PDB file of C-alpha atoms in Angstrom:
ATOM      1  CA  MET A  13       5.459 261.635 112.369  1.00  0.00           C
ATOM      2  CA  PRO A  14       6.860 264.052 109.382  1.00  0.00           C
ATOM      3  CA  LYS A  15       3.076 265.193 107.245  1.00  0.00           C
ATOM      4  CA  THR A  16       3.555 263.434 103.728  1.00  0.00           C
ATOM      5  CA  THR A  17       1.588 263.996 100.695  1.00  0.00           C
ATOM      6  CA  THR A  18       0.224 262.421  98.823  1.00  0.00           C
ATOM      7  CA  PRO A  19      -0.303 263.557  95.082  1.00  0.00           C
ATOM      8  CA  THR A  20      -4.018 263.063  93.980  1.00  0.00           C
ATOM      9  CA  ALA A  21      -4.989 261.938  90.747  1.00  0.00           C
ATOM     10  CA  THR A  22      -7.334 265.641  88.958  1.00  0.00           C
ATOM     11  CA  ALA A  23      -9.365 265.042  85.897  1.00  0.00           C
ATOM     12  CA  PRO A  24      -7.769 267.382  82.925  1.00  0.00           C
ATOM     13  CA  LYS A  25      -9.387 270.635  82.351  1.00  0.00           C
ATOM     14  CA  ALA A  26     -12.564 270.775  79.916  1.00  0.00           C
ATOM     15  CA  LYS A  27     -12.408 272.819  77.381  1.00  0.00           C
ATOM     16  CA  ALA A  28     -14.737 275.890  77.110  1.00  0.00           C
ATOM     17  CA  PRO A  29     -16.548 275.169  73.691  1.00  0.00           C
ATOM     18  CA  LYS A  30     -16.117 277.666  70.914  1.00  0.00           C
ATOM     19  CA  ALA A  31     -18.008 279.988  70.253  1.00  0.00           C
ATOM     20  CA  PRO A  32     -19.363 279.923  66.727  1.00  0.00           C
ATOM     21  CA  LYS A  33     -17.475 282.630  64.767  1.00  0.00           C
ATOM     22  CA  THR A  34     -19.529 285.654  63.709  1.00  0.00           C
ATOM     23  CA  THR A  35     -18.783 288.987  61.930  1.00  0.00           C
ATOM     24  CA  ALA A  36     -19.894 291.799  63.494  1.00  0.00           C
ATOM     25  CA  PRO A  37     -22.488 294.064  62.077  1.00  0.00           C
ATOM     26  CA  ARG A  38     -20.743 297.186  60.031  1.00  0.00           C
ATOM     27  CA  THR A  39     -21.770 300.352  61.508  1.00  0.00           C
ATOM     28  CA  THR A  40     -22.255 303.205  59.185  1.00  0.00           C
ATOM     29  CA  SER A  41     -21.786 306.628  59.887  1.00  0.00           C
ATOM     30  CA  SER A  42     -23.893 309.988  57.662  1.00  0.00           C
ATOM     31  CA  THR A  43     -20.676 310.565  55.697  1.00  0.00           C
ATOM     32  CA  ASP A  44     -20.480 306.451  54.504  1.00  0.00           C
ATOM     33  CA  ARG A  45     -22.325 305.829  51.658  1.00  0.00           C
ATOM     34  CA  THR A  46     -21.322 302.843  50.050  1.00  0.00           C
ATOM     35  CA  TYR A  47     -22.829 299.947  49.692  1.00  0.00           C
ATOM     36  CA  ASP A  48     -22.640 296.267  47.875  1.00  0.00           C
ATOM     37  CA  ALA A  49     -26.135 296.076  46.848  1.00  0.00           C
ATOM     38  CA  ILE A  50     -28.603 298.507  46.146  1.00  0.00           C
ATOM     39  CA  VAL A  51     -32.229 297.290  45.991  1.00  0.00           C
ATOM     40  CA  ILE A  52     -34.332 299.973  44.249  1.00  0.00           C
ATOM     41  CA  GLY A  53     -38.236 299.513  45.345  1.00  0.00           C
ATOM     42  CA  GLY A  54     -39.192 298.631  49.007  1.00  0.00           C
ATOM     43  CA  GLY A  55     -42.150 296.179  48.271  1.00  0.00           C
ATOM     44  CA  HIS A  56     -42.683 292.667  48.879  1.00  0.00           C
ATOM     45  CA  ASN A  57     -40.269 290.835  46.339  1.00  0.00           C
ATOM     46  CA  GLY A  58     -37.300 294.464  46.992  1.00  0.00           C
ATOM     47  CA  LEU A  59     -37.517 293.944  50.668  1.00  0.00           C
ATOM     48  CA  VAL A  60     -37.273 289.840  50.575  1.00  0.00           C
ATOM     49  CA  ASN A  61     -34.122 290.044  48.150  1.00  0.00           C
ATOM     50  CA  GLY A  62     -32.708 293.020  50.944  1.00  0.00           C
ATOM     51  CA  ALA A  63     -32.817 290.450  53.815  1.00  0.00           C
ATOM     52  CA  TYR A  64     -31.405 288.039  51.616  1.00  0.00           C
ATOM     53  CA  LEU A  65     -28.060 290.041  50.387  1.00  0.00           C
ATOM     54  CA  ALA A  66     -27.942 291.413  54.401  1.00  0.00           C
ATOM     55  CA  LYS A  67     -28.423 288.136  55.354  1.00  0.00           C
ATOM     56  CA  ALA A  68     -25.112 287.401  53.487  1.00  0.00           C
ATOM     57  CA  GLY A  69     -23.476 290.091  54.943  1.00  0.00           C
ATOM     58  CA  LEU A  70     -23.274 292.346  51.868  1.00  0.00           C
ATOM     59  CA  ARG A  71     -24.484 296.247  53.593  1.00  0.00           C
ATOM     60  CA  THR A  72     -27.805 296.554  51.692  1.00  0.00           C
ATOM     61  CA  LEU A  73     -29.450 299.870  50.857  1.00  0.00           C
ATOM     62  CA  ILE A  74     -33.207 299.429  49.528  1.00  0.00           C
ATOM     63  CA  LEU A  75     -35.148 302.682  47.978  1.00  0.00           C
ATOM     64  CA  GLU A  76     -38.002 303.164  48.468  1.00  0.00           C
ATOM     65  CA  ARG A  77     -40.292 306.114  46.582  1.00  0.00           C
ATOM     66  CA  ARG A  78     -43.173 305.741  48.830  1.00  0.00           C
ATOM     67  CA  ASN A  79     -43.974 306.693  52.454  1.00  0.00           C
ATOM     68  CA  VAL A  80     -44.882 302.673  52.862  1.00  0.00           C
ATOM     69  CA  VAL A  81     -43.200 299.623  51.888  1.00  0.00           C
ATOM     70  CA  GLY A  82     -44.803 296.188  50.904  1.00  0.00           C
ATOM     71  CA  GLY A  83     -45.404 297.595  46.801  1.00  0.00           C
ATOM     72  CA  ALA A  84     -48.761 294.982  46.675  1.00  0.00           C
ATOM     73  CA  ALA A  85     -48.402 293.096  49.739  1.00  0.00           C
ATOM     74  CA  ILE A  86     -49.705 296.438  51.922  1.00  0.00           C
ATOM     75  CA  THR A  87     -53.148 296.589  52.732  1.00  0.00           C
ATOM     76  CA  GLU A  88     -54.340 300.564  52.908  1.00  0.00           C
ATOM     77  CA  GLU A  89     -57.718 302.564  54.423  1.00  0.00           C
ATOM     78  CA  LEU A  90     -59.001 304.438  50.668  1.00  0.00           C
ATOM     79  CA  ARG A  91     -62.020 305.476  51.989  1.00  0.00           C
ATOM     80  CA  PRO A  92     -63.523 304.991  56.189  1.00  0.00           C
ATOM     81  CA  GLY A  93     -64.018 301.522  56.795  1.00  0.00           C
ATOM     82  CA  PHE A  94     -62.775 300.137  52.943  1.00  0.00           C
ATOM     83  CA  TRP A  95     -58.883 298.462  52.661  1.00  0.00           C
ATOM     84  CA  PHE A  96     -58.188 297.646  49.306  1.00  0.00           C
ATOM     85  CA  THR A  97     -54.206 296.135  48.331  1.00  0.00           C
ATOM     86  CA  THR A  98     -53.646 299.171  46.426  1.00  0.00           C
ATOM     87  CA  PHE A  99     -50.988 297.990  43.589  1.00  0.00           C
ATOM     88  CA  CYS A 100     -51.468 299.179  40.539  1.00  0.00           C
ATOM     89  CA  PRO A 101     -49.319 298.822  37.117  1.00  0.00           C
ATOM     90  CA  LYS A 102     -48.744 301.535  35.617  1.00  0.00           C
ATOM     91  CA  GLU A 103     -47.823 305.277  37.538  1.00  0.00           C
ATOM     92  CA  ASP A 104     -50.805 307.416  36.434  1.00  0.00           C
ATOM     93  CA  GLY A 105     -53.514 304.638  38.378  1.00  0.00           C
ATOM     94  CA  ASP A 106     -54.740 302.949  35.557  1.00  0.00           C
ATOM     95  CA  TYR A 107     -55.320 299.519  36.558  1.00  0.00           C
ATOM     96  CA  LEU A 108     -55.482 295.805  35.719  1.00  0.00           C
ATOM     97  CA  LEU A 109     -59.290 294.496  37.173  1.00  0.00           C
ATOM     98  CA  LEU A 110     -59.250 290.797  36.089  1.00  0.00           C
ATOM     99  CA  GLY A 111     -62.923 288.198  37.303  1.00  0.00           C
ATOM    100  CA  GLN A 112     -64.172 285.361  36.877  1.00  0.00           C
ATOM    101  CA  ASP A 113     -65.621 286.734  33.312  1.00  0.00           C
ATOM    102  CA  HIS A 114     -62.821 285.274  30.298  1.00  0.00           C
ATOM    103  CA  ALA A 115     -63.880 287.575  27.527  1.00  0.00           C
ATOM    104  CA  GLU A 116     -64.050 290.393  30.033  1.00  0.00           C
ATOM    105  CA  ASN A 117     -60.848 290.004  31.032  1.00  0.00           C
ATOM    106  CA  GLN A 118     -59.101 289.573  27.455  1.00  0.00           C
ATOM    107  CA  LYS A 119     -60.344 293.306  26.876  1.00  0.00           C
ATOM    108  CA  GLU A 120     -59.329 294.349  29.770  1.00  0.00           C
ATOM    109  CA  ILE A 121     -55.522 293.014  29.474  1.00  0.00           C
ATOM    110  CA  ALA A 122     -56.082 294.500  25.955  1.00  0.00           C
ATOM    111  CA  ARG A 123     -56.365 298.014  27.435  1.00  0.00           C
ATOM    112  CA  HIS A 124     -53.359 297.645  27.951  1.00  0.00           C
ATOM    113  CA  SER A 125     -51.325 294.722  25.286  1.00  0.00           C
ATOM    114  CA  ARG A 126     -52.887 293.519  22.020  1.00  0.00           C
ATOM    115  CA  HIS A 127     -50.213 290.955  22.300  1.00  0.00           C
ATOM    116  CA  ASP A 128     -50.586 289.789  26.553  1.00  0.00           C
ATOM    117  CA  ALA A 129     -54.517 289.264  25.369  1.00  0.00           C
ATOM    118  CA  ASP A 130     -53.642 287.244  22.100  1.00  0.00           C
ATOM    119  CA  ALA A 131     -51.836 285.044  24.200  1.00  0.00           C
ATOM    120  CA  TYR A 132     -54.067 284.780  27.682  1.00  0.00           C
ATOM    121  CA  ASP A 133     -55.719 281.795  25.698  1.00  0.00           C
ATOM    122  CA  ALA A 134     -53.239 279.823  26.353  1.00  0.00           C
ATOM    123  CA  PHE A 135     -51.605 281.018  29.409  1.00  0.00           C
ATOM    124  CA  ASN A 136     -55.487 280.552  30.797  1.00  0.00           C
ATOM    125  CA  HIS A 137     -54.901 276.537  29.542  1.00  0.00           C
ATOM    126  CA  ASP A 138     -51.433 276.118  31.211  1.00  0.00           C
ATOM    127  CA  VAL A 139     -52.496 278.075  34.773  1.00  0.00           C
ATOM    128  CA  LEU A 140     -56.238 275.369  34.650  1.00  0.00           C
ATOM    129  CA  LYS A 141     -53.349 272.178  33.623  1.00  0.00           C
ATOM    130  CA  VAL A 142     -52.190 273.354  37.045  1.00  0.00           C
ATOM    131  CA  LEU A 143     -54.697 273.463  39.410  1.00  0.00           C
TER     132      LEU A 143
END
């Protein structure tokens, strides 16, 4: 008896899921110095903004003059065993020290700006409304 073959039903081939489209990161060489965005300052705000720009696909350069990044979000050991946040509002090292005494705070602010010291009462009032 001759051998006969009967067609067998085959399931349709399942399509492989498509990989999500991603853009390959652009490579840079030491001679390629073009950027879509330049952030001046590697403080906490500059780092966050730079991260968002880079995440959006922009070639981003963040410049910081110090040898550490983080700005007011960093803590450094100024004396052995004593760690401080080293943020200063002025390049000459002058500072703004605020405490619990409203009148002392107003005098401290006035050292930098009489206008801001005059506005401090209204600012304090607004802050207290939020708390």
